PDB file of C-alpha atoms and ligand atoms in Angstrom:
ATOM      1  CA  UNK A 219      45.921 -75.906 -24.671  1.00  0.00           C
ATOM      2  CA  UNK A 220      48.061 -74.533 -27.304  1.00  0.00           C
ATOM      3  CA  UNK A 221      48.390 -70.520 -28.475  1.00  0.00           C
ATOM      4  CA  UNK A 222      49.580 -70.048 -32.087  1.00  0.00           C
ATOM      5  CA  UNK A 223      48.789 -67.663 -34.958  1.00  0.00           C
ATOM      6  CA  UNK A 224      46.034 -68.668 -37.427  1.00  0.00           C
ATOM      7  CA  UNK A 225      45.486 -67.301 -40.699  1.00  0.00           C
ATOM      8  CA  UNK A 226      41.757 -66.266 -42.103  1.00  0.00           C
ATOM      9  CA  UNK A 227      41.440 -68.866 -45.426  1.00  0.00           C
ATOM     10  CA  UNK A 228      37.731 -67.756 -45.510  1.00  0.00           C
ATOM     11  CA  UNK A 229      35.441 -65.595 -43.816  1.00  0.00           C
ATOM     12  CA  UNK A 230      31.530 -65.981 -45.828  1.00  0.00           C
ATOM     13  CA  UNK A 231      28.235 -65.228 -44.668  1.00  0.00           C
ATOM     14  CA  UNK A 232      25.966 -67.546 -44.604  1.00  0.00           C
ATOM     15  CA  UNK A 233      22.969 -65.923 -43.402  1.00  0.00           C
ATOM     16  CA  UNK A 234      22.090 -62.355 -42.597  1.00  0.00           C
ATOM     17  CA  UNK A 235      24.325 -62.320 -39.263  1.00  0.00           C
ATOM     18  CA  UNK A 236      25.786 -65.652 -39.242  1.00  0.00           C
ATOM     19  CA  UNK A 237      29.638 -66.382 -41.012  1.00  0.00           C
ATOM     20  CA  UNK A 238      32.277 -69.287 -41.235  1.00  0.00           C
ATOM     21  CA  UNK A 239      35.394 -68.801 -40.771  1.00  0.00           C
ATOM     22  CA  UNK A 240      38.115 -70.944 -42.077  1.00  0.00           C
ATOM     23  CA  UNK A 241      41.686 -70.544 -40.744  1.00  0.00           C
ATOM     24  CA  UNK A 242      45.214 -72.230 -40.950  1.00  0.00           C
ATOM     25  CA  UNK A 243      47.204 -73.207 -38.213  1.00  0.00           C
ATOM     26  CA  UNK A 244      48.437 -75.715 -35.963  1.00  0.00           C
ATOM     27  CA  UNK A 245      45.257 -77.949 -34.501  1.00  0.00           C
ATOM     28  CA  UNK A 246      46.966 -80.697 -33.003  1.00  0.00           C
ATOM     29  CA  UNK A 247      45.519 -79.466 -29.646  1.00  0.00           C
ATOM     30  CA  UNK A 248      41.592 -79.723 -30.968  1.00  0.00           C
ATOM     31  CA  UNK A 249      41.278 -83.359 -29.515  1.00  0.00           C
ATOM     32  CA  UNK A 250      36.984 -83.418 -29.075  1.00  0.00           C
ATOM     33  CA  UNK A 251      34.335 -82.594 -31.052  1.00  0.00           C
ATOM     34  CA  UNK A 252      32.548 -79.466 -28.724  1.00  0.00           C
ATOM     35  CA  UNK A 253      35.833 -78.004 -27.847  1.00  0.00           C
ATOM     36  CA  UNK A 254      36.572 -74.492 -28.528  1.00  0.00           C
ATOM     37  CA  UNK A 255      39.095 -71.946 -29.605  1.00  0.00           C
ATOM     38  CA  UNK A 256      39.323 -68.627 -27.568  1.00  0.00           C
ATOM     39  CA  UNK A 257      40.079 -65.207 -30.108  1.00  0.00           C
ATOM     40  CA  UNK A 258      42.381 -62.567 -29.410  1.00  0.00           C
ATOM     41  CA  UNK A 259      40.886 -59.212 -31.325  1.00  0.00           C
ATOM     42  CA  UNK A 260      42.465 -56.033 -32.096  1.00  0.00           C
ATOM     43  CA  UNK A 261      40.962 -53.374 -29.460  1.00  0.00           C
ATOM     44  CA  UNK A 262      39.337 -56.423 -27.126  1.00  0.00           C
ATOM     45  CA  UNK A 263      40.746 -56.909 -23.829  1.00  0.00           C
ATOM     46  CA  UNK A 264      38.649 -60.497 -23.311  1.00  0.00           C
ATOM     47  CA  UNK A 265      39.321 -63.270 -26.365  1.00  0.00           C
ATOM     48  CA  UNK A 266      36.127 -64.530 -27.983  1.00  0.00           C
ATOM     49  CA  UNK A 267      35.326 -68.172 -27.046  1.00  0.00           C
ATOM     50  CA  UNK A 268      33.765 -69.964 -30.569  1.00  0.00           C
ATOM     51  CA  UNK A 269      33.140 -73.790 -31.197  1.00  0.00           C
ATOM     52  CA  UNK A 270      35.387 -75.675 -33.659  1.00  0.00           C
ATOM     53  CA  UNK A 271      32.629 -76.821 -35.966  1.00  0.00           C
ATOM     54  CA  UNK A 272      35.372 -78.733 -37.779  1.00  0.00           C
ATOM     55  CA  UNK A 273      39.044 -79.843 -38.162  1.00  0.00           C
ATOM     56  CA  UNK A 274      40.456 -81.356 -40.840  1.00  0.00           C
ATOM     57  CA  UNK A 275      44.282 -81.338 -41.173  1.00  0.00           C
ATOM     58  CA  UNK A 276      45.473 -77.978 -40.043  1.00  0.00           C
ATOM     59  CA  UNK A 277      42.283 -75.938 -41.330  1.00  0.00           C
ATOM     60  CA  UNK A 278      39.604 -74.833 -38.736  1.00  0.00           C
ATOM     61  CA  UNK A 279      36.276 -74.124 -39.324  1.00  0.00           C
ATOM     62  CA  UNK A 280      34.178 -72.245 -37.242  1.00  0.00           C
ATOM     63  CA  UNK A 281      30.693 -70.553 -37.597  1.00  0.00           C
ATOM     64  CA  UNK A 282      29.821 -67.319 -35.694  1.00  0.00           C
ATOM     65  CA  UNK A 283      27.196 -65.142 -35.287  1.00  0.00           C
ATOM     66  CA  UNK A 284      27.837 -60.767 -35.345  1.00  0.00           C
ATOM     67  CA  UNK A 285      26.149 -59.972 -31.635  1.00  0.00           C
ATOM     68  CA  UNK A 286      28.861 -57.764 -30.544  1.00  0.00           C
ATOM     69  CA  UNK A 287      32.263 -55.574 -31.361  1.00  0.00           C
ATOM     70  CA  UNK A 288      34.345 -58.844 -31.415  1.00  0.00           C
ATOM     71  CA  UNK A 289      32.112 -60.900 -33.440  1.00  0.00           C
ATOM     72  CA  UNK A 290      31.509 -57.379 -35.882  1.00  0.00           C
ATOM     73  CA  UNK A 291      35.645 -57.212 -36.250  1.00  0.00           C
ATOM     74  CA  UNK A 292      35.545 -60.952 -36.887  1.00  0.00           C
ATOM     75  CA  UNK A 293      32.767 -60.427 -39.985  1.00  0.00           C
ATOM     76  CA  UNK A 294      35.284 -57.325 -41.440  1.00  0.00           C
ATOM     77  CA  UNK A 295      38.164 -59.917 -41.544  1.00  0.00           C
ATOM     78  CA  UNK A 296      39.698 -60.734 -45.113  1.00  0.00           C
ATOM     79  CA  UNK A 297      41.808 -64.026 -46.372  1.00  0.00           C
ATOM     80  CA  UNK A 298      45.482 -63.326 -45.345  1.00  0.00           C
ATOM     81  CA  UNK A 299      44.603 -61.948 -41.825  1.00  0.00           C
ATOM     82  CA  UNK A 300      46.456 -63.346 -38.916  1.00  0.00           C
ATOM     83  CA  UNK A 301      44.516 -63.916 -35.070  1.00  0.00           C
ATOM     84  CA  UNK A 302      46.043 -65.082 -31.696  1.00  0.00           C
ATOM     85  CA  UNK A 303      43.975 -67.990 -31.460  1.00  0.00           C
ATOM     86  CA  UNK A 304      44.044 -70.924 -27.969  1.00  0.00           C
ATOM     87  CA  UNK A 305      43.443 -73.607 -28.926  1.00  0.00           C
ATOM     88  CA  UNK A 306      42.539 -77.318 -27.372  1.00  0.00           C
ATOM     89  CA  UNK A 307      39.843 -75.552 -24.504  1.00  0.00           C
ATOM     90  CA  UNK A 308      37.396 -77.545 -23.044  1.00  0.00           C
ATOM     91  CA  UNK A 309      36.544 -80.942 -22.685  1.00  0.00           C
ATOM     92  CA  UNK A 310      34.598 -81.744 -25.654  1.00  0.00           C
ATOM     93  CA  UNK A 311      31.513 -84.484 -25.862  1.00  0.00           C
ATOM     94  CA  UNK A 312      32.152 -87.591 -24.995  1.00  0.00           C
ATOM     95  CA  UNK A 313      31.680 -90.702 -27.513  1.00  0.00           C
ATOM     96  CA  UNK A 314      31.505 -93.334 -25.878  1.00  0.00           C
ATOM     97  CA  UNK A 315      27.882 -93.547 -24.272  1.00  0.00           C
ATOM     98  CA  UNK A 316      26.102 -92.610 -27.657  1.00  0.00           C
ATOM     99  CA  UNK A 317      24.603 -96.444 -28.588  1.00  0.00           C
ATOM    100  CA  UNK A 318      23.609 -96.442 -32.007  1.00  0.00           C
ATOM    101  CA  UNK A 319      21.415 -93.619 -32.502  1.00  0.00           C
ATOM    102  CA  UNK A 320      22.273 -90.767 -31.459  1.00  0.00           C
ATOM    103  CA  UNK A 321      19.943 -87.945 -31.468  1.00  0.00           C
ATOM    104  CA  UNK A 322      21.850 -84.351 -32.037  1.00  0.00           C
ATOM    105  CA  UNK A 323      19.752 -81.334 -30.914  1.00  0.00           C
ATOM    106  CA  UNK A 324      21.024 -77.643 -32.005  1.00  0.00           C
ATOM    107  CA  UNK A 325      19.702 -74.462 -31.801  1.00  0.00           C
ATOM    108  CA  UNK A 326      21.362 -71.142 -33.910  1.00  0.00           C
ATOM    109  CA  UNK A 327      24.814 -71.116 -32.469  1.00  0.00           C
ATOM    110  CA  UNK A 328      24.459 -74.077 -30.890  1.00  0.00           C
ATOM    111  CA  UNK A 329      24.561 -75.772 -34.241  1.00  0.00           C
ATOM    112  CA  UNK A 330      28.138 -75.735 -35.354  1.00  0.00           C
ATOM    113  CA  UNK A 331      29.409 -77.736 -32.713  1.00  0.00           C
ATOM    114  CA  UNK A 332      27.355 -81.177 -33.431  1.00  0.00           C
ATOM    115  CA  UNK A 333      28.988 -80.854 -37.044  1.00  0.00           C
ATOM    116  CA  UNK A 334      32.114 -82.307 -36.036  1.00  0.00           C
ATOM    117  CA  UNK A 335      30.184 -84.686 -33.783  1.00  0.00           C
ATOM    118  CA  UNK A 336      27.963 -85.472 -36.360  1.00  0.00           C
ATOM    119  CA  UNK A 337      30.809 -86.099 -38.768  1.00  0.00           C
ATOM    120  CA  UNK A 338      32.589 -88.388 -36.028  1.00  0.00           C
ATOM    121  CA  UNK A 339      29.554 -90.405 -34.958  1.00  0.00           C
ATOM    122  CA  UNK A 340      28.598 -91.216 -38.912  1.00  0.00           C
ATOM    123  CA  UNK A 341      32.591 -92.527 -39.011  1.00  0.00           C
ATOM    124  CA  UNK A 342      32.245 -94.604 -35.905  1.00  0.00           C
ATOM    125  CA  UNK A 343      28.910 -95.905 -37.832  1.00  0.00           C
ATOM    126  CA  UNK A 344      25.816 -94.689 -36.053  1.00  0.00           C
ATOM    127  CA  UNK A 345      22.865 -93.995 -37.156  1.00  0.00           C
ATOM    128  CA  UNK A 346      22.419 -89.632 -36.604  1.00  0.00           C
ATOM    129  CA  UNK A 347      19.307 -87.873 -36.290  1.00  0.00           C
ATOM    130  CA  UNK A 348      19.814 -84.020 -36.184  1.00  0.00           C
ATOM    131  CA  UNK A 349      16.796 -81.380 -35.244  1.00  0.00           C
ATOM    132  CA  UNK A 350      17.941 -78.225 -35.866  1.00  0.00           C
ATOM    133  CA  UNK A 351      16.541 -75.065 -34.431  1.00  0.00           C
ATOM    134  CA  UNK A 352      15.964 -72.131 -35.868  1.00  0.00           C
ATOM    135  CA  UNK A 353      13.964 -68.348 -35.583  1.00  0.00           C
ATOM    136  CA  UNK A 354      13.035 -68.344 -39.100  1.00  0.00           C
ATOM    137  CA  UNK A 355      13.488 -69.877 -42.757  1.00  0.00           C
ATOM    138  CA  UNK A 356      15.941 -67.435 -43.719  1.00  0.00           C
ATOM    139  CA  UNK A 357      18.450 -68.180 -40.332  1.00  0.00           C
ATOM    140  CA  UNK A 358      18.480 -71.538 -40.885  1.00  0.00           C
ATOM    141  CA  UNK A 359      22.122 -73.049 -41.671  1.00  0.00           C
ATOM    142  CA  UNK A 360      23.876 -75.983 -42.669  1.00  0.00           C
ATOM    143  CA  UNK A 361      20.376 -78.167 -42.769  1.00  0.00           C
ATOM    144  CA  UNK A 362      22.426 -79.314 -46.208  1.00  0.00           C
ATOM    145  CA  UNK A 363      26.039 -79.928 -44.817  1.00  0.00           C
ATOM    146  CA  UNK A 364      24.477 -82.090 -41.792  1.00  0.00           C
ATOM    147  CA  UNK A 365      22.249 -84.518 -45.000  1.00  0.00           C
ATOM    148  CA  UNK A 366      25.351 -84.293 -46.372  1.00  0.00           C
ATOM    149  CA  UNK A 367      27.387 -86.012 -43.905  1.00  0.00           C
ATOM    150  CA  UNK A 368      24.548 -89.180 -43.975  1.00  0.00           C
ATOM    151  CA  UNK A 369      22.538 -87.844 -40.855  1.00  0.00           C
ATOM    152  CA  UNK A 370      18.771 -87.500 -40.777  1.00  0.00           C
ATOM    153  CA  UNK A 371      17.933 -83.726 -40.344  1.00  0.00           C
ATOM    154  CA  UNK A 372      14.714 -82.556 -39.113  1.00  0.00           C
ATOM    155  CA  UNK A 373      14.428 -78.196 -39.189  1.00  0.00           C
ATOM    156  CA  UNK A 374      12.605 -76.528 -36.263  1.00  0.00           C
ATOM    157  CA  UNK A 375      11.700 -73.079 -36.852  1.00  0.00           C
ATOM    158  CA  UNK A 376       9.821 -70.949 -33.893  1.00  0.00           C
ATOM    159  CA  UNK A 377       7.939 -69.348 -36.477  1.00  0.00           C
ATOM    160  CA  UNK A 378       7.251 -72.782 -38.841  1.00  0.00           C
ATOM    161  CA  UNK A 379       8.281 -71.036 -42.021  1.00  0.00           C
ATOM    162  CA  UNK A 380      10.931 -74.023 -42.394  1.00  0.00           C
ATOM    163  CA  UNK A 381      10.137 -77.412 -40.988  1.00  0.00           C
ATOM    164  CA  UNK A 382       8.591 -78.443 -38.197  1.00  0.00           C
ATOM    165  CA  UNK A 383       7.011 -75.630 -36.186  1.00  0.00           C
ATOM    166  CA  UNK A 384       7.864 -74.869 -33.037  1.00  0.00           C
ATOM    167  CA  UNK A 385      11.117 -75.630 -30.909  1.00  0.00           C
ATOM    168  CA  UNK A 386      13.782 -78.605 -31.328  1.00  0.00           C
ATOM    169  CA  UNK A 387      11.713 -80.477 -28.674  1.00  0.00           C
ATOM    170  CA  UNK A 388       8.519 -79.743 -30.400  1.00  0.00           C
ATOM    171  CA  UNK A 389      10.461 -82.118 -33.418  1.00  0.00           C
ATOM    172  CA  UNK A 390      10.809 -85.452 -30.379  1.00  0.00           C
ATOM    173  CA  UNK A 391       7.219 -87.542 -30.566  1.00  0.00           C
ATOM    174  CA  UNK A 392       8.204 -90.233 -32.182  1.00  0.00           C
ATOM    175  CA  UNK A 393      11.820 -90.379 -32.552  1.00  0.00           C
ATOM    176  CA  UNK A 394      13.476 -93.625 -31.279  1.00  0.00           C
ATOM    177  CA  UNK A 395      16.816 -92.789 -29.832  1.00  0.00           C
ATOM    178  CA  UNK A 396      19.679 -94.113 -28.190  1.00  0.00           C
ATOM    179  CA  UNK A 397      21.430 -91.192 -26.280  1.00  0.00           C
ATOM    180  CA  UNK A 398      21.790 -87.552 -26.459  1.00  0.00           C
ATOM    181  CA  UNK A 399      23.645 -84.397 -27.224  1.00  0.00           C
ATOM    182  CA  UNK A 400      22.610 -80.651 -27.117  1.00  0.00           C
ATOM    183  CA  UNK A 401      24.141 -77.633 -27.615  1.00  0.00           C
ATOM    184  CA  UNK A 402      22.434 -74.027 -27.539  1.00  0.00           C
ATOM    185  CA  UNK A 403      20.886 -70.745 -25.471  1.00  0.00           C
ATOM    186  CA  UNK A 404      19.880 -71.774 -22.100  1.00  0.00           C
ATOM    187  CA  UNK A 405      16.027 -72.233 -22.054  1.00  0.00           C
ATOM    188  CA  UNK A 406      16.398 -74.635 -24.572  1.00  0.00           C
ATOM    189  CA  UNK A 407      18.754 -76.710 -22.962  1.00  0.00           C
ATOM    190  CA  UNK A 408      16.299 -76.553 -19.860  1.00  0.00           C
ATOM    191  CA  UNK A 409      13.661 -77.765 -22.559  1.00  0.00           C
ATOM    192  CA  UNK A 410      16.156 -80.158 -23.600  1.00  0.00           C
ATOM    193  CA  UNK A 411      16.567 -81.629 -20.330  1.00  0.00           C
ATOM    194  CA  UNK A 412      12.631 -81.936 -19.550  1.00  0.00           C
ATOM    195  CA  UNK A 413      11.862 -83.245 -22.860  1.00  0.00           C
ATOM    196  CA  UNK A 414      14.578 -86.386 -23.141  1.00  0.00           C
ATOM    197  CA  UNK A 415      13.966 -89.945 -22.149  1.00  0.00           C
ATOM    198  CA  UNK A 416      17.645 -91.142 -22.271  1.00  0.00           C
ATOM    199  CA  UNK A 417      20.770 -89.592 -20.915  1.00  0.00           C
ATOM    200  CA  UNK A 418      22.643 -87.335 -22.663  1.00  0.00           C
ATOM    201  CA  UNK A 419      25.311 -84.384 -22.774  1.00  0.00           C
ATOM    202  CA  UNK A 420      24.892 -80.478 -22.831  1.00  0.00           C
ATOM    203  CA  UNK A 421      27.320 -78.001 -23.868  1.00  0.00           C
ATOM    204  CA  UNK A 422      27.241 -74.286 -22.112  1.00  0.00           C
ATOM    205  CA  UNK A 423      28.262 -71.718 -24.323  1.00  0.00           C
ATOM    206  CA  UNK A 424      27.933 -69.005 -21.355  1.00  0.00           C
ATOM    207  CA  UNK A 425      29.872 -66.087 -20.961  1.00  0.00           C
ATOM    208  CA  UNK A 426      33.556 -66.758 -20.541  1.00  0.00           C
ATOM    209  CA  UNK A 427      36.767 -64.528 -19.077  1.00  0.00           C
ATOM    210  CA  UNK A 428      40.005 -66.158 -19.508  1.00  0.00           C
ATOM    211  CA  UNK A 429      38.492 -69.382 -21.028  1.00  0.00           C
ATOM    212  CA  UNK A 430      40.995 -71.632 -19.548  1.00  0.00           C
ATOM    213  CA  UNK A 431      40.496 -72.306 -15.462  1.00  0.00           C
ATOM    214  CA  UNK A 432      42.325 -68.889 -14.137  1.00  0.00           C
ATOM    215  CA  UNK A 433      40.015 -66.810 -13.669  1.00  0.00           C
ATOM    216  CA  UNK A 434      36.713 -68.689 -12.142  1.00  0.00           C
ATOM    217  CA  UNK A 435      34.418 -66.434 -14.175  1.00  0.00           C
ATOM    218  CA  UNK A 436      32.738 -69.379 -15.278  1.00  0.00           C
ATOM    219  CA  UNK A 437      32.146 -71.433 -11.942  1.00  0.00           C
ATOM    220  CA  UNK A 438      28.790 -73.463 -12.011  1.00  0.00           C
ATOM    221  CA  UNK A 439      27.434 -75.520  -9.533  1.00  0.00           C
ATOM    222  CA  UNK A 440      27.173 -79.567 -10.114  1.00  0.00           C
ATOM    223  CA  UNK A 441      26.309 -82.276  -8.649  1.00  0.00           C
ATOM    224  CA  UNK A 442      29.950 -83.170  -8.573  1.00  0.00           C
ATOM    225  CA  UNK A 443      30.691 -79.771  -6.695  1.00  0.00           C
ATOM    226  CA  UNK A 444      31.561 -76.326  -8.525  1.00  0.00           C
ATOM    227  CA  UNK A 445      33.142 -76.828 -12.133  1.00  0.00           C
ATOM    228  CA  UNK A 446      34.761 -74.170 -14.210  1.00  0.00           C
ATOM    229  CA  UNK A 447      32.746 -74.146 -17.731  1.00  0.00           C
ATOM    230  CA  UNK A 448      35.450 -73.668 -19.575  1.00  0.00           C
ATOM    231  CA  UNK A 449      37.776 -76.461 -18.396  1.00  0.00           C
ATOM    232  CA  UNK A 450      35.507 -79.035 -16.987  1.00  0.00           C
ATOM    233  CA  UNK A 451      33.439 -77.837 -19.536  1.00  0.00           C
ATOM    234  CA  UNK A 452      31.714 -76.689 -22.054  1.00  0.00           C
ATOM    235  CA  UNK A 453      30.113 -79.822 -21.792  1.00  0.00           C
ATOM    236  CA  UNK A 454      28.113 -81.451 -18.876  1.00  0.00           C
ATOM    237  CA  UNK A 455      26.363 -84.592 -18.525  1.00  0.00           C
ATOM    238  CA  UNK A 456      22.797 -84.512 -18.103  1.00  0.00           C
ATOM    239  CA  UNK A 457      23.022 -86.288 -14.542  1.00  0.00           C
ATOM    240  CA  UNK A 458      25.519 -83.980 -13.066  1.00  0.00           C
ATOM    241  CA  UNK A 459      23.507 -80.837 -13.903  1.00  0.00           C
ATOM    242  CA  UNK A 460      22.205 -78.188 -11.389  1.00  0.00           C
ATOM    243  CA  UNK A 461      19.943 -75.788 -13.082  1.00  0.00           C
ATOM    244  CA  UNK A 462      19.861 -72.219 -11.536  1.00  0.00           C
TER     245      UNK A 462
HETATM  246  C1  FAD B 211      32.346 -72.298 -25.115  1.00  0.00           C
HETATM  247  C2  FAD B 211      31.655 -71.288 -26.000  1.00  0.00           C
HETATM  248  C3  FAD B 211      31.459 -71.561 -27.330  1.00  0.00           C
HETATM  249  C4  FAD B 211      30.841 -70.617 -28.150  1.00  0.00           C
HETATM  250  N1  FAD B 211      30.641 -70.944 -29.455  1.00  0.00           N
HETATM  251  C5  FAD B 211      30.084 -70.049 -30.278  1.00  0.00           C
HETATM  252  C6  FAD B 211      29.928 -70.354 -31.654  1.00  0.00           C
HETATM  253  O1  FAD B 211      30.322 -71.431 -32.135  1.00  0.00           O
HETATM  254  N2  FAD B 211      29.357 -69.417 -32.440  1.00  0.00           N
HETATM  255  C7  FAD B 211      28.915 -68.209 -31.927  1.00  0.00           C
HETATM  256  O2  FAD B 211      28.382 -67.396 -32.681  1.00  0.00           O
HETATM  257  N3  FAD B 211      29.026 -67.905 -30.629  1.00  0.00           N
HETATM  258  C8  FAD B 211      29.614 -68.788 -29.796  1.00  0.00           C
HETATM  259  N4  FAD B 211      29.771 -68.469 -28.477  1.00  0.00           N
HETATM  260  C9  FAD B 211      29.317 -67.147 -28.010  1.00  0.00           C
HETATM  261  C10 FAD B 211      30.368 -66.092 -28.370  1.00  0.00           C
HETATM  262  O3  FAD B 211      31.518 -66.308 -27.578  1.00  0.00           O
HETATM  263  C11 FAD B 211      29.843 -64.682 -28.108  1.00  0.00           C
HETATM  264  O4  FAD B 211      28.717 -64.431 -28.941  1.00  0.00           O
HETATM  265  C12 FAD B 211      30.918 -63.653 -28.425  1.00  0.00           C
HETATM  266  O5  FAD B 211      31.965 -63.755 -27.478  1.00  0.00           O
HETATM  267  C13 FAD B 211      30.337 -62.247 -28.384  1.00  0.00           C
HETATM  268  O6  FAD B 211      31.395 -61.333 -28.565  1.00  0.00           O
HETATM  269  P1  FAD B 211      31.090 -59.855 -29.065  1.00  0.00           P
HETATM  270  O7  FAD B 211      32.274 -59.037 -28.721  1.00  0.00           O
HETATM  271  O8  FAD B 211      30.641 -59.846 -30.485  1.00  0.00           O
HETATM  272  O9  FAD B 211      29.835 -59.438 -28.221  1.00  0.00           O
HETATM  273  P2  FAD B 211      29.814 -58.587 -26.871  1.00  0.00           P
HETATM  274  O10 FAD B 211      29.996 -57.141 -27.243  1.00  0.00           O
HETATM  275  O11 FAD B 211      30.729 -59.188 -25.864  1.00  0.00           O
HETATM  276  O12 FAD B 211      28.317 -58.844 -26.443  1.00  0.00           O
HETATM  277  C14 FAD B 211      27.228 -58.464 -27.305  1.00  0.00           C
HETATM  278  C15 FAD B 211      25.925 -59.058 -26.787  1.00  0.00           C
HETATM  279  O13 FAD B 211      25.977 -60.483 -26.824  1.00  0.00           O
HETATM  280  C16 FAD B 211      25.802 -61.020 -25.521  1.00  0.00           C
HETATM  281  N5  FAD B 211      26.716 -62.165 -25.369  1.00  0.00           N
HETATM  282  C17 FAD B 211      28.069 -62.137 -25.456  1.00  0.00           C
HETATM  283  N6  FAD B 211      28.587 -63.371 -25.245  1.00  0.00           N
HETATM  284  C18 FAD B 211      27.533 -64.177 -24.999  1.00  0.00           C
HETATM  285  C19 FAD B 211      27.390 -65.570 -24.683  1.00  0.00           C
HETATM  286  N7  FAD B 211      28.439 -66.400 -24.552  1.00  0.00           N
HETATM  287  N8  FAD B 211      26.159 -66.052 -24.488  1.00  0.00           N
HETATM  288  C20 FAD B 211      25.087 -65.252 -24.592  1.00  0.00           C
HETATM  289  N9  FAD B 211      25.147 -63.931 -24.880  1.00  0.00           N
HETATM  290  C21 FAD B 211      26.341 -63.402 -25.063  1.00  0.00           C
HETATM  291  C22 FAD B 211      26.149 -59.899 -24.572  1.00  0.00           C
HETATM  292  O14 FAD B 211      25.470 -60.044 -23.318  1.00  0.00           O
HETATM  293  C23 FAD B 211      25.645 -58.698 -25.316  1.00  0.00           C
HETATM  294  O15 FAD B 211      24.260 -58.523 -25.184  1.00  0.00           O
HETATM  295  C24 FAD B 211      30.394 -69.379 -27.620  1.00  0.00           C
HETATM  296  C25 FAD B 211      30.603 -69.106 -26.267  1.00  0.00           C
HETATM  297  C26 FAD B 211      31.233 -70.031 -25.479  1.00  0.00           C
HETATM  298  C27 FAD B 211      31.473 -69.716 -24.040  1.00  0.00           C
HETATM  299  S1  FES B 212      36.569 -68.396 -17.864  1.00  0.00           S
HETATM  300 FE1  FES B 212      38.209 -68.145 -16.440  1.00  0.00          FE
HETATM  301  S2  FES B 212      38.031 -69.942 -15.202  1.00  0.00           S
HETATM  302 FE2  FES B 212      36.568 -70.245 -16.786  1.00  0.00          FE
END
């Protein structure tokens, strides 16, 4: 974990509630795709925990969605603005188990974090299907960026104004896949876990205090025993899991 002092490069909307954020700094700690950065804000006692969605040299990229104060403050930002960012939290997915077609399942904020992943696996060579869940037509983001990076995208929306109606696992009869990895609001990582053949990895983006092992805040049970979400975390694998 490293603390240092970012700057904001670029702060856009990108749908009605949802931003990226670009910043400079030192992210030589951000080791794992599905890591995170934790956000010091003017007038917020708690940082903000948010995904890197990408890392390239010493600009960060992350995507956010305006729920709260914080995230609200974060939207009002302007290039040249300086945050109190950690950086290097969490364990990030794991590689290694993927085989060679992985099978990337995101839904709203759950998205930005298989970007990097996405970019990663398509570098190691694998063949990557995303299904990307959304509300609506008008929410969905980065559908392009993920095509982009040579993955196969398939769009869930809840409503079917986009895509495939329905939820991400509503998108699964008939695609042939190797392993897994999910990120996104609970009940569909529950879905997630019902609906998979193969194993796989989650990532938890509950409700954090510190956001680096101090506090216990985030204490789950496992299979392995309790684990702190945010340091033996974010991400689980699917075997370990204990649902509440
Ligand atoms: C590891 C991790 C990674 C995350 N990555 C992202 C990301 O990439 N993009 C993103 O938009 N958000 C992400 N989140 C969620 C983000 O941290 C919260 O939305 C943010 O802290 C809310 O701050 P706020 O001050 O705007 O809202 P608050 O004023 O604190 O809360 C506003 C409302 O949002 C709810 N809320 C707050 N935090 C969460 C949460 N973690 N889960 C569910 N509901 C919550 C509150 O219950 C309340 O109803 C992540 C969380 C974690 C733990
Ligand atoms: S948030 Fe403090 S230990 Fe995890």
């Amino acid at each position: 974990m490293k603390q240092g002092i970012f700057t904001v490069a670029e702060n856009t909307l990108l749908t009605a509630s949802v931003w990226r954020m670009r910043l400079v700094g030192d992210t030589s700690a951000i080791t794992a795709p599905g890591q995170f950065v934790n956000i010091r804000l003017p007038g917020r006692y708690l940082r903000r925990p948010i995904s890197v969605c990408d890392r390239e040299g010493e600009t960060l990229t992350i995507i956010y969605k305006v729920v709260g104060r914080g995230t609200d403050v974060m939207s009002r930002l302007q290039p040249g603005a300086q945050l109190d960012l950690l950086t290097g939290l969490g364990n990030g997915y794991d590689l290694s188990p993927a085989g060679d077609r992985p099978l990337l399942l995101g839904g709203g904020v759950g998205v930005p974090p298989l970007w990097l992943l996405a970019k990663e696996l398509i570098a190691a060579g694998k063949q990557v299907t995303a299904v990307l869940g959304f509300n609506r037509a008008d929410e969905v983001f980065y559908a392009e960026e993920f095509a982009a990076l040579g993955a196969r995208v398939i769009v869930a929306t809840a409503d079917g104004s986009a895509g495939v109606k329905g939820f991400v696992t509503d998108a699964l009869d008939g695609l042939d896949y190797s392993y897994f990895y999910t990120c996104g609001p609970e009940p569909m990582l529950k879905a997630v876990y019902r609906a998979t053949t193969t194993g796989g990895q989650f990532s938890f983006e509950e409700r954090m205090g510190c956001g680096f092992g101090a506090c216990m805040g985030c204490t789950c049970q496992t299979i392995a025993g309790p684990k702190r979400l945010c340091r033996d975390g974010p991400v689980l694998r699917k075997e370990e899991i204990i649902w509440n």
